[in-house]
Short mmCIF file of C-alpha atoms and ligand atoms in Angstrom, two decimals:
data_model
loop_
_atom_site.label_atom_id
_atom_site.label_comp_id
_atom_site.label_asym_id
_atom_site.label_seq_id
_atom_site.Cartn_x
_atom_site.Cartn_y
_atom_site.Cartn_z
CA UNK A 703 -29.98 17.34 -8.37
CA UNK A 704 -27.88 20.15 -7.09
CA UNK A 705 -26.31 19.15 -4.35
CA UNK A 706 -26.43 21.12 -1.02
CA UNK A 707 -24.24 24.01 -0.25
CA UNK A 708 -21.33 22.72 2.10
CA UNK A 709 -20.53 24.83 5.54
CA UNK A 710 -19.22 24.62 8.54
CA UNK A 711 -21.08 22.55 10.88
CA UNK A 712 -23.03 24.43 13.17
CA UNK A 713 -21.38 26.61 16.09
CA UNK A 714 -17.86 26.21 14.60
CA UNK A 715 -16.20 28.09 12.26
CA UNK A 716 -13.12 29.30 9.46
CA UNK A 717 -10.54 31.67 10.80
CA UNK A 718 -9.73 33.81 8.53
CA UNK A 719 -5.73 34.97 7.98
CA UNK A 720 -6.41 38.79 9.96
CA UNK A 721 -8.05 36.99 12.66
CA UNK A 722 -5.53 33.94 12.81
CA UNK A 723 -2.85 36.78 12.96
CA UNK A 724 -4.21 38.54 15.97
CA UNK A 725 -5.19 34.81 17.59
CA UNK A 726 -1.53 33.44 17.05
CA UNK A 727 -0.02 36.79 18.26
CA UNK A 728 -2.36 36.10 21.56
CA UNK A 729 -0.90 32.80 22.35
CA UNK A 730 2.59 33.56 21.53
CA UNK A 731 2.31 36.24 24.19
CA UNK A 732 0.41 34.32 26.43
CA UNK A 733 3.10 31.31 25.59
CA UNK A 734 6.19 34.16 26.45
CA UNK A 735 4.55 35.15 29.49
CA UNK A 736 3.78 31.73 31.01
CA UNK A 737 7.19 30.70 30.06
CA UNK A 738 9.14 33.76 32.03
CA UNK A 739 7.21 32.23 35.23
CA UNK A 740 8.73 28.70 34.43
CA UNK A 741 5.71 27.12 32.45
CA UNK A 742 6.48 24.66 30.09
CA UNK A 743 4.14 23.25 26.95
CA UNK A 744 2.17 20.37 27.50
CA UNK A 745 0.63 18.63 24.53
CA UNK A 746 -2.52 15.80 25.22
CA UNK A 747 -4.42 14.69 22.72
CA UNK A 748 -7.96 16.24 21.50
CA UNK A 749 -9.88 12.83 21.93
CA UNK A 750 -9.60 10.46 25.07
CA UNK A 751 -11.47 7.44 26.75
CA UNK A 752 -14.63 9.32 28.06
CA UNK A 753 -14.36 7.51 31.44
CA UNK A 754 -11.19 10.31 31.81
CA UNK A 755 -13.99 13.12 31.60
CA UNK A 756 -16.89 11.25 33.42
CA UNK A 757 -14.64 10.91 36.81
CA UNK A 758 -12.39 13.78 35.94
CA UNK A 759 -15.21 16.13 35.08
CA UNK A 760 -18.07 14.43 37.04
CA UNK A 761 -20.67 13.07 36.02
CA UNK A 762 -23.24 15.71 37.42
CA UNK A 763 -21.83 18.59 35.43
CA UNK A 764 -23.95 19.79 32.25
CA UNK A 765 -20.35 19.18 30.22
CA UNK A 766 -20.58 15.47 31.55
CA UNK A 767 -24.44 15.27 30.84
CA UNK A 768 -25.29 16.99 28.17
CA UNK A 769 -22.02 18.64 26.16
CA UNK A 770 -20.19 15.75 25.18
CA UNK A 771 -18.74 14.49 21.57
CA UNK A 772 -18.46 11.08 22.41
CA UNK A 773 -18.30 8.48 19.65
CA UNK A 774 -17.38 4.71 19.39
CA UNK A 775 -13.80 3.99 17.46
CA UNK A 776 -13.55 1.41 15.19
CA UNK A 777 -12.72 -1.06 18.42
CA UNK A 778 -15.30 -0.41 20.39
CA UNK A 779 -13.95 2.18 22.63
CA UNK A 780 -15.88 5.16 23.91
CA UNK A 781 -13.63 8.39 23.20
CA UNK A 782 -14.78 12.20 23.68
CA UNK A 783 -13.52 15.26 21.95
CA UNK A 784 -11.96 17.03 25.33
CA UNK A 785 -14.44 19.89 26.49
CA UNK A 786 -11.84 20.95 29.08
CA UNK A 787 -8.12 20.44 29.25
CA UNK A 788 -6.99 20.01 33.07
CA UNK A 789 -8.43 16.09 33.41
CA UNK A 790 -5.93 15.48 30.04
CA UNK A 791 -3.28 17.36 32.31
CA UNK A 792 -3.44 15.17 35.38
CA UNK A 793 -3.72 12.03 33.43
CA UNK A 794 -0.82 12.62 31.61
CA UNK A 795 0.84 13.47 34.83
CA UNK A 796 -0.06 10.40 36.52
CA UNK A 797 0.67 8.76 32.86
CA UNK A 798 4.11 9.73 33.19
CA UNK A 799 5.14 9.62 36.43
CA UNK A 800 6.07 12.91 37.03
CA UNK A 801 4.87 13.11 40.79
CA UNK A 802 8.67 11.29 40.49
CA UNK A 803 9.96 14.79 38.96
CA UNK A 804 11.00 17.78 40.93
CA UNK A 805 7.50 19.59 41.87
CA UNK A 806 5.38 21.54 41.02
CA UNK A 807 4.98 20.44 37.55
CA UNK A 808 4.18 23.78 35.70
CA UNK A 809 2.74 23.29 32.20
CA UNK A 810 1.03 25.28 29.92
CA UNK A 811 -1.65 24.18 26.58
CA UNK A 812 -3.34 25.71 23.66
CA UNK A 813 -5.89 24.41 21.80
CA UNK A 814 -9.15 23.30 20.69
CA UNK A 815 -11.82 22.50 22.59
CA UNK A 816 -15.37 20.65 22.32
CA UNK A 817 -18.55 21.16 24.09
CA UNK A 818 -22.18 20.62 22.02
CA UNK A 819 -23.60 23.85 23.79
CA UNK A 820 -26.58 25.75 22.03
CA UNK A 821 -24.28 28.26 19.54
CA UNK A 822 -24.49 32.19 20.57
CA UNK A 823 -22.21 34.73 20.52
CA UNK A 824 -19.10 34.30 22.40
CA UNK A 825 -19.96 30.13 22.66
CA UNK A 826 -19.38 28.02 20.25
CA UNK A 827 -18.67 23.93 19.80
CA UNK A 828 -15.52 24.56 19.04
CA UNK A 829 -13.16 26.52 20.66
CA UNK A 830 -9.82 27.93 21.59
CA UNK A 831 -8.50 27.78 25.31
CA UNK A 832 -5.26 29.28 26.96
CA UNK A 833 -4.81 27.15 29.83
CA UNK A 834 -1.98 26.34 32.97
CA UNK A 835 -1.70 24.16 35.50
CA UNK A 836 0.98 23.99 38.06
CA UNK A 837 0.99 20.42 40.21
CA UNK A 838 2.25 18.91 43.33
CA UNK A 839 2.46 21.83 45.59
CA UNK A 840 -0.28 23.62 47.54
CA UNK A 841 1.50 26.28 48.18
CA UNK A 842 -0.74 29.77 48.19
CA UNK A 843 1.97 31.88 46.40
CA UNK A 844 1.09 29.27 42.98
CA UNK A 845 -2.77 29.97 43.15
CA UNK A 846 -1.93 33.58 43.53
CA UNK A 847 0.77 33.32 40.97
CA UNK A 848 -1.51 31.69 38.49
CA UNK A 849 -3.84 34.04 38.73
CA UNK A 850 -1.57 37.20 38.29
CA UNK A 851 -0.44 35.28 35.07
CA UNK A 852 -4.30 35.07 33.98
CA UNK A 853 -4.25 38.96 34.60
CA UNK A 854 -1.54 39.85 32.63
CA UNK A 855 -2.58 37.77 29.62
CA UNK A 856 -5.57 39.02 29.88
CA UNK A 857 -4.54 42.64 30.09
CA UNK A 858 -5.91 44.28 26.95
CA UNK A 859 -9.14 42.72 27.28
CA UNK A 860 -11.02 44.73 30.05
CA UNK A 861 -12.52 42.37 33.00
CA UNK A 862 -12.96 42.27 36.90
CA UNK A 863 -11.77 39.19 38.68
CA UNK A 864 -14.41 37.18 41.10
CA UNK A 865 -12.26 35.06 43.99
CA UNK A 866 -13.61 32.65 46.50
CA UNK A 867 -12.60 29.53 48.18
CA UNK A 868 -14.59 26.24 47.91
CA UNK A 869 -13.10 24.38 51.06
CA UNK A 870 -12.31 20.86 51.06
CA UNK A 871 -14.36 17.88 50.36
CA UNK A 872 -15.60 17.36 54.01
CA UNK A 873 -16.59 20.78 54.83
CA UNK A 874 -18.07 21.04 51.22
CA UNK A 875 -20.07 17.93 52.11
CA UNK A 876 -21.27 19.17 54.92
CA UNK A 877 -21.99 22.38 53.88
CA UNK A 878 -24.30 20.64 50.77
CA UNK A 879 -25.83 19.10 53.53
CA UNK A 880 -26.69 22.77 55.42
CA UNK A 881 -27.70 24.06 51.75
CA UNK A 882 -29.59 21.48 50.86
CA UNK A 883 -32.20 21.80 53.54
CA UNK A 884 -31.93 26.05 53.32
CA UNK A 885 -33.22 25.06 49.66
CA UNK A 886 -36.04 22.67 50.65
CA UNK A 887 -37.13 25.20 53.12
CA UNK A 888 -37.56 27.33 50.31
CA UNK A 889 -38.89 24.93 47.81
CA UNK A 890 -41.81 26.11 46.14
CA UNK A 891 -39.92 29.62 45.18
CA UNK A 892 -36.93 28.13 43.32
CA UNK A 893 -37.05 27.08 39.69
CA UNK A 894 -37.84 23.64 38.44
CA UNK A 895 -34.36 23.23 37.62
CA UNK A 896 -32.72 23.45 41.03
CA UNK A 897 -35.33 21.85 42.14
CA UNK A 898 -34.38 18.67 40.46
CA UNK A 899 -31.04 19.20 41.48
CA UNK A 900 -31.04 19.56 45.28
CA UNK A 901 -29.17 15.96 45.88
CA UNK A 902 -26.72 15.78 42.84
CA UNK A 903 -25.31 19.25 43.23
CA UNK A 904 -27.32 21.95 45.42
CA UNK A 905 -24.25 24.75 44.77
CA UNK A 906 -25.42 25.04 41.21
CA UNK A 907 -28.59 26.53 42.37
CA UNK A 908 -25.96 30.15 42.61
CA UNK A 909 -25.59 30.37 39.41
CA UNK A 910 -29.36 30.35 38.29
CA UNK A 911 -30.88 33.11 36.61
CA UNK A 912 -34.55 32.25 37.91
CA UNK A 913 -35.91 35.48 39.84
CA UNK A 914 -36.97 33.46 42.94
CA UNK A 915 -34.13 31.29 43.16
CA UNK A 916 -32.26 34.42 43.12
CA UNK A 917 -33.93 35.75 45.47
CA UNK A 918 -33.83 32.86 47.80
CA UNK A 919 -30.12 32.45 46.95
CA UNK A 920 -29.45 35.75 48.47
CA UNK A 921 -30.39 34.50 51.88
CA UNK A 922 -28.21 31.14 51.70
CA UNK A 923 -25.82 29.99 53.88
CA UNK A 924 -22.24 30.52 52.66
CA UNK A 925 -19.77 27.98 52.53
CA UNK A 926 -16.72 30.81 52.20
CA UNK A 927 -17.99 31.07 56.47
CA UNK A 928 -17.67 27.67 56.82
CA UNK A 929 -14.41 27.00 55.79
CA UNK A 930 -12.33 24.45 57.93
CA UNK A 931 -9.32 26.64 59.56
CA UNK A 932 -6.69 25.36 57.01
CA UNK A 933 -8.45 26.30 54.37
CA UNK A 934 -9.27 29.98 55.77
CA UNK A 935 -5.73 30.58 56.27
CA UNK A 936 -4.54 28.85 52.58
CA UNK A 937 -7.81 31.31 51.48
CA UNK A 938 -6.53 34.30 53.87
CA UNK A 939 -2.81 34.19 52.09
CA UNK A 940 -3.67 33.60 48.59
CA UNK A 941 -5.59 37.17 49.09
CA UNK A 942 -2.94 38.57 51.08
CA UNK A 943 0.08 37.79 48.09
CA UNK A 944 -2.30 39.31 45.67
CA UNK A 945 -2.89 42.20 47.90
CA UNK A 946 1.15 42.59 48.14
CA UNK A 947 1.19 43.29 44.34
CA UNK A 948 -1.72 45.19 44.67
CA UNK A 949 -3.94 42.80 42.31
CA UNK A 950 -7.86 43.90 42.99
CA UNK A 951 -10.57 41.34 43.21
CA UNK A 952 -14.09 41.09 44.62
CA UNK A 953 -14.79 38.05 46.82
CA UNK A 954 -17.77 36.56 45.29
CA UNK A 955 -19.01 33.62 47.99
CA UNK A 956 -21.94 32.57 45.25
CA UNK A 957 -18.95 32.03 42.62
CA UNK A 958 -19.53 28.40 41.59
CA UNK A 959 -17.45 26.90 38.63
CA UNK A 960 -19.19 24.59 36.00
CA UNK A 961 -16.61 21.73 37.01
CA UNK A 962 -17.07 19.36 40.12
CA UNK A 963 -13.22 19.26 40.71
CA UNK A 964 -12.37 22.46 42.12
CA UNK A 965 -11.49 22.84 46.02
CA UNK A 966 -10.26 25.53 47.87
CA UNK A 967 -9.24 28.53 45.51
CA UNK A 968 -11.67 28.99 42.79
CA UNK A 969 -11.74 32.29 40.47
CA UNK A 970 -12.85 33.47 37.29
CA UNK A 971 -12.40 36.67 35.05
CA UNK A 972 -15.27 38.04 33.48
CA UNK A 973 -15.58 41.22 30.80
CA UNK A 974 -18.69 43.28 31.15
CA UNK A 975 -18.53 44.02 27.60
CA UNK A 976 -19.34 40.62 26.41
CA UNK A 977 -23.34 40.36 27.36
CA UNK A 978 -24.21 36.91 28.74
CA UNK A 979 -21.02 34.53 28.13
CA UNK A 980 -19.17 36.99 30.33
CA UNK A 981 -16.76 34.77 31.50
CA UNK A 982 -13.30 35.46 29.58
CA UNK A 983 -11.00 33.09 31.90
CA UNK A 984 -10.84 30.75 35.07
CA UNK A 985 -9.81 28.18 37.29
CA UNK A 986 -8.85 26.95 40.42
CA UNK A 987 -7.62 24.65 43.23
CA UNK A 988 -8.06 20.81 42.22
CA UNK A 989 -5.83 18.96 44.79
CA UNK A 990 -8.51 16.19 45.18
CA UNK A 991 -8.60 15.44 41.14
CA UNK A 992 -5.37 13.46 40.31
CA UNK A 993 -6.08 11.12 43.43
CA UNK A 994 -9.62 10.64 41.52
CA UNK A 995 -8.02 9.83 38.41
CA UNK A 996 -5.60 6.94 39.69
CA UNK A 997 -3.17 9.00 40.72
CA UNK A 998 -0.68 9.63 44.09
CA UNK A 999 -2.81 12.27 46.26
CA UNK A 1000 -1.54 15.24 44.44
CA UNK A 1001 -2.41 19.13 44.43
CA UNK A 1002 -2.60 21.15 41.85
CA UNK A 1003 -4.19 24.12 40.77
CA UNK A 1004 -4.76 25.64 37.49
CA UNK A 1005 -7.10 28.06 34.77
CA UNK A 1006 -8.32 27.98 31.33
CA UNK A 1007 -9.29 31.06 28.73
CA UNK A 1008 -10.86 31.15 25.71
CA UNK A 1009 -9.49 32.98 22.89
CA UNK A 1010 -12.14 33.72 21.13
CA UNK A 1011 -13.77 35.67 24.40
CA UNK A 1012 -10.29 37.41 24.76
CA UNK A 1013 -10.42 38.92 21.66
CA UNK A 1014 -13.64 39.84 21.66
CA UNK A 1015 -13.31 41.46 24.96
CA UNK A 1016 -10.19 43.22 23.62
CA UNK A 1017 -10.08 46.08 21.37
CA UNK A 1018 -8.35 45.96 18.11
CA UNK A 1019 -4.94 47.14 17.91
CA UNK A 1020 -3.70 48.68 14.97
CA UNK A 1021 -0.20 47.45 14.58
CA UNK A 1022 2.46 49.49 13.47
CA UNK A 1023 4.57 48.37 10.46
CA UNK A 1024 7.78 47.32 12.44
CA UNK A 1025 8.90 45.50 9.68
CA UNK A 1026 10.51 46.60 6.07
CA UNK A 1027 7.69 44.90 3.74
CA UNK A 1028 9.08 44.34 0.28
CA UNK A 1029 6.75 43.80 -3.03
CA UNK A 1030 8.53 42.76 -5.84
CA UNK A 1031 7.31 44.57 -8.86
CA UNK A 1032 7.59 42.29 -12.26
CA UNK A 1033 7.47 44.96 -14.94
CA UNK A 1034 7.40 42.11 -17.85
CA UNK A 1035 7.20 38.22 -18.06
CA UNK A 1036 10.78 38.22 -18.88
CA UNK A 1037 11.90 39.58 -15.50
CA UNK A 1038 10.02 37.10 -13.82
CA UNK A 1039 12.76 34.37 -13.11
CA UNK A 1040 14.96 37.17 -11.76
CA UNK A 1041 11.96 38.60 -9.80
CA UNK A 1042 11.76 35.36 -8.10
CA UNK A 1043 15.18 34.97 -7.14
CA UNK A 1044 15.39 38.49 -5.58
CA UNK A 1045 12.10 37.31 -3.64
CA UNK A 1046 14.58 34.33 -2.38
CA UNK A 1047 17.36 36.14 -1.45
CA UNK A 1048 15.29 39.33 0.21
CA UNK A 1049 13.71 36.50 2.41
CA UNK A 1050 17.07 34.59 3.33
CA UNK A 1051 18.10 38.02 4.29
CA UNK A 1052 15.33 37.93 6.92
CA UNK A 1053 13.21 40.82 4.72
CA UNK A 1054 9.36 40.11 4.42
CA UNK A 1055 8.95 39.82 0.62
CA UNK A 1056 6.39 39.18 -2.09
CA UNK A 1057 6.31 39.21 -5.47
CA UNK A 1058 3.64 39.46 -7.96
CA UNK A 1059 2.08 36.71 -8.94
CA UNK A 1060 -1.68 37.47 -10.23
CA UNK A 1061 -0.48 39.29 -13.71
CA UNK A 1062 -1.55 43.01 -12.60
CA UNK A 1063 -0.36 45.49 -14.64
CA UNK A 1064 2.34 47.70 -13.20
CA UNK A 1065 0.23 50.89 -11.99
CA UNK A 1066 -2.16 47.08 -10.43
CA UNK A 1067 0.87 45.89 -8.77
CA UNK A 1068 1.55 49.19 -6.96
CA UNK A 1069 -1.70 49.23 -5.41
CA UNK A 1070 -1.30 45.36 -4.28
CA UNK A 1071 2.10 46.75 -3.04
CA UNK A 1072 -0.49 49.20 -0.91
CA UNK A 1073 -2.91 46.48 0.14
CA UNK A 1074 -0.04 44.16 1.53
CA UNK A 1075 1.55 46.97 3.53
CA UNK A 1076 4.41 46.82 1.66
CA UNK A 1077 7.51 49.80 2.89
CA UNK A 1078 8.75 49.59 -0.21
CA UNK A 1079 8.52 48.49 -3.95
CA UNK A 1080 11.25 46.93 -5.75
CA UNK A 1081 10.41 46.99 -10.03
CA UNK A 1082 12.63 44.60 -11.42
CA UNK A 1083 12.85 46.49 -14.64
CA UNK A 1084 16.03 46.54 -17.10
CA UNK A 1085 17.25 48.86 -13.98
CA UNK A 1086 16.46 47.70 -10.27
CA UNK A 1087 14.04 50.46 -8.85
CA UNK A 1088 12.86 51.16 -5.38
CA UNK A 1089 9.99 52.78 -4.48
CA UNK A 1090 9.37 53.92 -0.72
CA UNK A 1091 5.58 53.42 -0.38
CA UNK A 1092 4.88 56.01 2.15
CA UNK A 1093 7.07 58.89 0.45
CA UNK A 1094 6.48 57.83 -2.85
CA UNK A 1095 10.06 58.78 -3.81
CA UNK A 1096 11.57 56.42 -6.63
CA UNK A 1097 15.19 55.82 -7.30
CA UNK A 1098 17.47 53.22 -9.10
CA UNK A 1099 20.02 51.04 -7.34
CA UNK A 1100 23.02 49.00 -8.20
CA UNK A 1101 21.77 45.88 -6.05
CA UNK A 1102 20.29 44.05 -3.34
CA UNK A 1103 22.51 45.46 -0.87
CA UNK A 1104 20.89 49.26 -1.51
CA UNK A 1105 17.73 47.69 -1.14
CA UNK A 1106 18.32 46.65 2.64
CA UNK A 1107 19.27 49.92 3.16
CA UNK A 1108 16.35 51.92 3.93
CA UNK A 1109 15.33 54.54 1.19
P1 AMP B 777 -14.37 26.61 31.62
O1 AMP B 777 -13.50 25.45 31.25
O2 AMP B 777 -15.84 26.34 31.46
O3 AMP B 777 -13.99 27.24 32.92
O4 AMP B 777 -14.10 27.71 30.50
C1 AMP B 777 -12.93 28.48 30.50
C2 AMP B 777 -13.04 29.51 29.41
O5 AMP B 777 -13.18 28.88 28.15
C3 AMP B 777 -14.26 30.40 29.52
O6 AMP B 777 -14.01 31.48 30.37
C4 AMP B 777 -14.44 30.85 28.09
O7 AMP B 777 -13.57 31.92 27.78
C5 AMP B 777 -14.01 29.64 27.30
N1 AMP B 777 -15.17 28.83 26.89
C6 AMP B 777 -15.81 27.85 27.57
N2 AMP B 777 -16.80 27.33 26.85
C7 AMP B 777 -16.83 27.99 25.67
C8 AMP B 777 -17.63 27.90 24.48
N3 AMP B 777 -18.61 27.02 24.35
N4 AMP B 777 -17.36 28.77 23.48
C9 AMP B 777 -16.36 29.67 23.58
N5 AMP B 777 -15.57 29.79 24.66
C10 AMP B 777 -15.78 28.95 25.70
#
């Protein structure tokens, strides 16, 4: 029997090398950037005990629920394939004692990530974030820091930014309370969904797409006016630092966050260009989460991007050859071993170099010398010849030194 055609499973996938270039230029920028603002890298593991995401995450979220890779190890143990990277964060923080270190803590990941979500365009089951957290401080200038970082990583992508603030716990308890009964008043117009959901987590009812619950949504009470009067100010100065640099955002009171940990500042970038998973990049306040976890009370606030979305939301740049490209030209077999060693040298010389290795035939290996983007061609013939590929002028030289030497 034939047996079946292997793939990748569904909603992940191969990147291929042009792609993997333009992804690995993305977070070496994003990298550069985060570490100019102090941001170091922070490396947790992809799997971890799936308690860590059930009181990190909470357990009414739809990652908690219903997105979950969670699988039994050989001992017994429940683990999970992370679907988000800040509960990792904080339990490595708390893992290592660095409330003990100088604060904030500001750290910085790449990665994969893992959420079993129906596959469409722009969301997949696996995934690429950007993401940075900066810990023990609650300090306004690091939400509004973190989110002009965001900004500029995102820059070539194009996007609007959403801000609100969520409050604290209290006032967001009470609030559930005030939105809980504005729901039940309205009952029999929402959708089935929210219905079911008025006690676990009535905020979620904002982000429904169901006409009447949108409808009835419009009306709510909002919790951005019933912020305690700490809050409103740490709310009034995070918008008045971004205002100093002139950063524009739309306060968006129904902006609700698909994680249960967020307090105070919560944002999130979104690109109209990218049809229904709009959402590029986003975060927010979490000072209640590494208490949660086991922790010292501890602040911290923080944001995540995928890389996939980015680059989707971002047009293509073509990139100018900054770089002398050499393909080595091997005229005959015999020249091989001295086509190599040229290679060897060119590259210890810090030249990007090639050499034929798929037996074309000369006029062949010019046009690979084409494909590669090569500046020049060097034909390791009884003379040494170098070709500039964009001129096409051709001349012999003594040695490797008039190679480096542009032609
Ligand atoms: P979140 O952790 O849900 O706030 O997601 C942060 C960012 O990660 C989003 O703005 C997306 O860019 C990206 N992201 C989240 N889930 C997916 C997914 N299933 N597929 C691709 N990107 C995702």
């Amino acid at each position: 029997m034939p047996s079946a055609k292997l793939q990748v499973p569904r909603g992940t996938f191969d990147v291929l090398p042009e792609d993997g270039q333009r992804r690995r230029e993305l977070t070496c920028s994003a990298g550069a950037t985060l570490a100019l603002a102090g941001y170091g890298v922070l490396e947790t593991p992809v799997f971890e005990d799936t308690e860590l995401f059930a009181r990190g995450v909470g357990e009414s979220t739809d990652i908690v629920r219903k997105e979950m890779f969670t699988f039994e190890d050989k001992g017994g143990r429940s683990l999970t394939l992370r679907p988000e990277g800040t509960a990792g964060v904080c339990r490595a923080y708390v893992e290592h004692g660095m409330h003990k270190l100088p604060q904030p803590v500001k750290v910085w990941y790449s990665g994969p990530f893992f959420r079993h979500e129906t596959p469409q365009a722009g969301r997949y089951r696996q995934f690429t974030q950007i993401g940075a957290e900066a810990l023990g401080s609650d300090d306004p200038a690091l939400d509004a820091e973190l989110i002009l970082l965001l900004r500029e990583i995102l820059a070539p992508a194009d996007t609007r930014l959403r801000l609100s603030s969520l409050g604290n716990s209290e006032t967001r308890g009470a609030y559930g309370e005030e939105l809980r009964s504005y729901i039940r008043g309205h009952e029999s117009k929402v959708s089935e969904e929210v219905r079911a959901r008025i006690e676990q987590n009535p905020l979620r009812a904002f982000d429904s797409d169901h006409p009447g619950t949108r409808e009835v949504m419009a009306g709510a009470p909002r919790l951005i006016d019933r912020l305690d009067p700490e809050d409103a100010e740490h709310f009034a100065d995070v918008r008045a630092l971004l205002d100093e640099v002139g950063c524009e955002y739309e306060l968006d009171p129904a902006l609700v966050r698909g994680l249960d940990y967020y307090t105070r500042t919560v944002f999130e970038f979104e690109s109209p260009s990218l049809g229904a998973q709009s959402g590029v990049g986003g975060g927010g306040r979490y000072d209640g989460l590494v208490g949660q976890l086991g922790g010292p009370p501890t602040p911290g606030v923080g944001w995540a991007a995928g890389v996939e979305r980015i680059l989707l939301a971002s047009p293509e740049i073509e990139n100018e050859a900054d770089l002398r490209r050499i393909y080595v030209v091997v005229p005959a077999p015999e020249k091989r071993a001295e086509a190599f060693r040229l290679t060897q040298t060119l590259r210890a010389r810090g030249v990007a170099a090639e050499m034929e290795t798929a037996g074309r035939s000369v006029k062949g290996q010019m046009k690979q010398a084409d494909r590669v983007g090569a500046t020049a061609a060097v034909i390791v013939g009884d003379e040494l010849e170098v070709r500039n590929m964009l001129s096409g002028e051709q001349k012999v030289v003594k040695g490797i030194e008039d190679i480096l030497t542009p032609v």
